[in-house]
Short mmCIF file of C-alpha atoms in Angstrom, two decimals:
data_model
loop_
_atom_site.label_atom_id
_atom_site.label_comp_id
_atom_site.label_asym_id
_atom_site.label_seq_id
_atom_site.Cartn_x
_atom_site.Cartn_y
_atom_site.Cartn_z
CA UNK U 1 65.95 26.50 104.36
CA UNK U 2 66.60 29.31 102.11
CA UNK U 3 63.98 31.22 100.27
CA UNK U 4 64.84 32.41 96.86
CA UNK U 5 62.82 35.52 95.48
CA UNK U 6 61.46 35.20 92.12
CA UNK U 7 59.86 38.14 89.80
CA UNK U 8 56.61 37.35 91.13
CA UNK U 9 55.28 38.41 94.46
CA UNK U 10 54.65 35.43 96.81
CA UNK U 11 56.15 32.95 94.34
CA UNK U 12 59.59 31.43 95.90
CA UNK U 13 62.26 28.65 95.28
CA UNK U 14 63.16 26.72 98.24
CA UNK U 15 66.68 25.58 98.80
CA UNK U 16 66.72 23.06 101.61
CA UNK U 17 69.46 22.08 103.82
CA UNK U 18 70.81 18.94 102.57
CA UNK U 19 73.22 16.53 105.07
CA UNK U 20 75.36 14.38 103.34
CA UNK U 21 77.44 11.39 104.63
CA UNK U 22 78.92 8.22 103.69
CA UNK U 23 75.33 6.60 103.46
CA UNK U 24 73.84 9.28 101.40
CA UNK U 25 71.68 12.41 102.32
CA UNK U 26 69.01 13.56 104.63
CA UNK U 27 66.78 16.23 104.00
CA UNK U 28 63.80 17.73 105.70
CA UNK U 29 61.65 18.66 102.85
CA UNK U 30 58.62 20.03 104.71
CA UNK U 31 58.06 21.68 108.55
CA UNK U 32 55.15 23.55 109.13
CA UNK U 33 57.15 25.41 111.77
CA UNK U 34 60.03 26.34 109.49
CA UNK U 35 57.58 27.30 106.70
CA UNK U 36 55.83 29.43 109.17
CA UNK U 37 58.97 31.21 110.27
CA UNK U 38 59.58 31.99 106.55
CA UNK U 39 56.19 33.58 106.40
CA UNK U 40 54.66 30.59 104.46
CA UNK U 41 51.42 30.27 106.44
CA UNK U 42 49.47 27.80 104.26
CA UNK U 43 48.06 24.88 105.99
CA UNK U 44 48.54 21.94 103.39
CA UNK U 45 45.90 19.64 103.12
CA UNK U 46 46.69 16.99 100.30
CA UNK U 47 49.88 15.59 98.46
CA UNK U 48 49.64 14.66 94.69
CA UNK U 49 52.13 12.73 92.80
CA UNK U 50 52.68 11.97 89.15
CA UNK U 51 55.11 9.77 87.31
CA UNK U 52 55.82 10.69 83.62
CA UNK U 53 57.53 7.89 81.69
CA UNK U 54 58.86 9.98 79.15
CA UNK U 55 61.06 13.02 78.78
CA UNK U 56 59.38 15.80 76.86
CA UNK U 57 55.76 15.07 78.52
CA UNK U 58 53.79 18.48 79.49
CA UNK U 59 51.36 18.49 82.24
CA UNK U 60 49.62 21.70 82.42
CA UNK U 61 48.86 24.53 82.35
CA UNK U 62 46.50 23.95 85.31
CA UNK U 63 44.75 25.80 88.14
CA UNK U 64 41.48 25.85 90.46
CA UNK U 65 39.00 28.76 90.32
CA UNK U 66 37.50 30.27 93.30
CA UNK U 67 36.78 29.10 96.09
CA UNK U 68 39.10 26.17 95.49
CA UNK U 69 42.30 27.95 94.50
CA UNK U 70 45.52 26.22 95.60
CA UNK U 71 48.84 27.20 97.02
CA UNK U 72 51.42 24.37 95.86
CA UNK U 73 54.63 23.21 96.76
CA UNK U 74 56.35 21.22 94.16
CA UNK U 75 59.18 18.96 94.35
CA UNK U 76 60.89 16.32 92.31
CA UNK U 77 61.43 12.96 93.83
CA UNK U 78 63.28 11.47 90.71
CA UNK U 79 64.11 13.26 87.35
CA UNK U 80 63.97 16.79 86.17
CA UNK U 81 61.43 19.05 85.07
CA UNK U 82 61.08 22.61 83.58
CA UNK U 83 58.38 24.14 85.95
CA UNK U 84 56.35 26.95 84.55
CA UNK U 85 53.89 29.44 86.21
CA UNK U 86 51.74 31.94 84.93
CA UNK U 87 50.35 35.01 86.99
CA UNK U 88 46.55 35.00 86.70
CA UNK U 89 46.15 37.81 89.36
CA UNK U 90 44.64 40.57 87.66
CA UNK U 91 45.74 43.30 89.92
CA UNK U 92 49.26 42.10 89.97
CA UNK U 93 51.99 44.17 87.97
CA UNK U 94 53.44 40.65 86.57
CA UNK U 95 49.52 39.74 85.33
CA UNK U 96 49.68 37.38 82.13
CA UNK U 97 53.70 36.95 82.29
CA UNK U 98 55.28 33.58 82.95
CA UNK U 99 58.74 32.12 84.27
CA UNK U 100 60.23 29.00 84.11
CA UNK U 101 62.52 27.02 86.79
CA UNK U 102 64.45 23.93 86.74
CA UNK U 103 63.61 21.50 89.56
CA UNK U 104 65.52 18.05 89.88
CA UNK U 105 66.19 15.48 92.15
CA UNK U 106 69.90 16.54 92.78
CA UNK U 107 69.32 20.13 93.62
CA UNK U 108 65.98 19.27 95.64
CA UNK U 109 64.78 22.59 95.24
CA UNK U 110 61.18 23.21 95.74
CA UNK U 111 58.65 26.07 94.21
CA UNK U 112 56.22 27.74 96.31
CA UNK U 113 53.39 28.67 93.76
CA UNK U 114 50.75 30.76 95.66
CA UNK U 115 47.06 31.23 94.82
CA UNK U 116 46.34 33.11 91.59
CA UNK U 117 48.89 31.01 89.25
CA UNK U 118 48.41 28.44 86.42
CA UNK U 119 51.09 25.83 86.88
CA UNK U 120 52.45 23.27 84.38
CA UNK U 121 55.79 21.42 83.93
CA UNK U 122 57.57 19.56 81.13
CA UNK U 123 59.82 16.61 81.83
CA UNK U 124 63.63 16.79 81.12
CA UNK U 125 64.06 12.99 82.11
CA UNK U 126 62.31 9.66 81.71
CA UNK U 127 60.67 8.42 84.76
CA UNK U 128 60.23 11.67 86.43
CA UNK U 129 58.27 11.81 89.68
CA UNK U 130 56.86 14.96 90.93
CA UNK U 131 55.12 15.51 94.47
CA UNK U 132 53.18 18.59 95.29
CA UNK U 133 51.37 19.82 98.45
CA UNK U 134 48.36 21.78 98.38
CA UNK U 135 46.45 23.69 100.83
CA UNK U 136 42.90 23.29 99.09
CA UNK U 137 41.27 19.92 97.92
CA UNK U 138 40.83 19.03 94.40
CA UNK U 139 37.38 20.13 92.99
CA UNK U 140 36.76 18.68 89.57
CA UNK U 141 34.05 21.56 89.22
CA UNK U 142 36.59 24.10 89.75
CA UNK U 143 39.40 22.36 87.62
CA UNK U 144 40.78 24.92 84.98
CA UNK U 145 43.34 25.46 82.58
CA UNK U 146 45.31 27.49 79.92
CA UNK U 147 46.69 26.04 76.67
CA UNK U 148 50.23 25.01 77.06
CA UNK U 149 51.49 26.69 73.68
CA UNK U 150 49.29 29.75 73.80
CA UNK U 151 51.16 32.16 71.39
CA UNK U 152 50.28 34.97 73.28
CA UNK U 153 52.09 33.65 76.44
CA UNK U 154 55.07 32.73 74.36
CA UNK U 155 56.41 30.27 76.60
CA UNK U 156 59.75 28.76 75.67
CA UNK U 157 59.05 24.91 76.50
CA UNK U 158 62.32 22.88 76.03
CA UNK U 159 60.74 20.43 73.70
CA UNK U 160 59.49 20.49 70.10
CA UNK U 161 56.88 17.77 70.13
CA UNK U 162 55.70 17.18 73.47
CA UNK U 163 53.74 14.19 74.97
CA UNK U 164 50.54 15.76 76.20
CA UNK U 165 46.93 14.67 77.21
CA UNK U 166 44.26 15.35 75.16
CA UNK U 167 42.73 17.33 77.97
CA UNK U 168 45.53 19.73 77.75
CA UNK U 169 45.52 19.96 74.14
CA UNK U 170 42.16 21.64 74.32
CA UNK U 171 42.54 23.89 77.17
CA UNK U 172 41.44 27.78 76.28
CA UNK U 173 43.89 30.26 75.50
CA UNK U 174 44.84 32.79 78.23
CA UNK U 175 42.88 35.60 76.18
CA UNK U 176 39.76 33.57 76.01
CA UNK U 177 39.64 33.29 80.00
CA UNK U 178 41.13 36.77 80.87
CA UNK U 179 40.21 38.93 78.10
#
């Protein structure tokens, strides 16, 4: 496995080793010892999986507040996503900044999103399945989010008219939470 740096401290793309032969491929998607050797020491406790039937579906921007913050490892099982993170760490020089990454079932890249980030994605293909491992359990009382199209964040989503849940349509703007 290879870690690829991003502009955010602690946020990495993972490029796995893929072994191809005449039958198909094999990839070791997660190995705690390998991750520890790369400096990723989160103990992962829960797997979450979503399937979006339609391209242009946006899920997010979500995060959990303390003490239920989560480190996430995002992977696409089928299809493709434009994955977005927003830095919520007040002390960070990249506080309030966002970045997007294309993850798909072909490149098999994964994204490690550390605690202190909001996360969301837009599907780029129909029937996209995403799995993410997290290091803390889901807590409904600590479930938070930021409006996906907040003009101050100016995220360049690859869709004009997304499919989005009522919950996500009504999330607060970044400035309403973080000043």
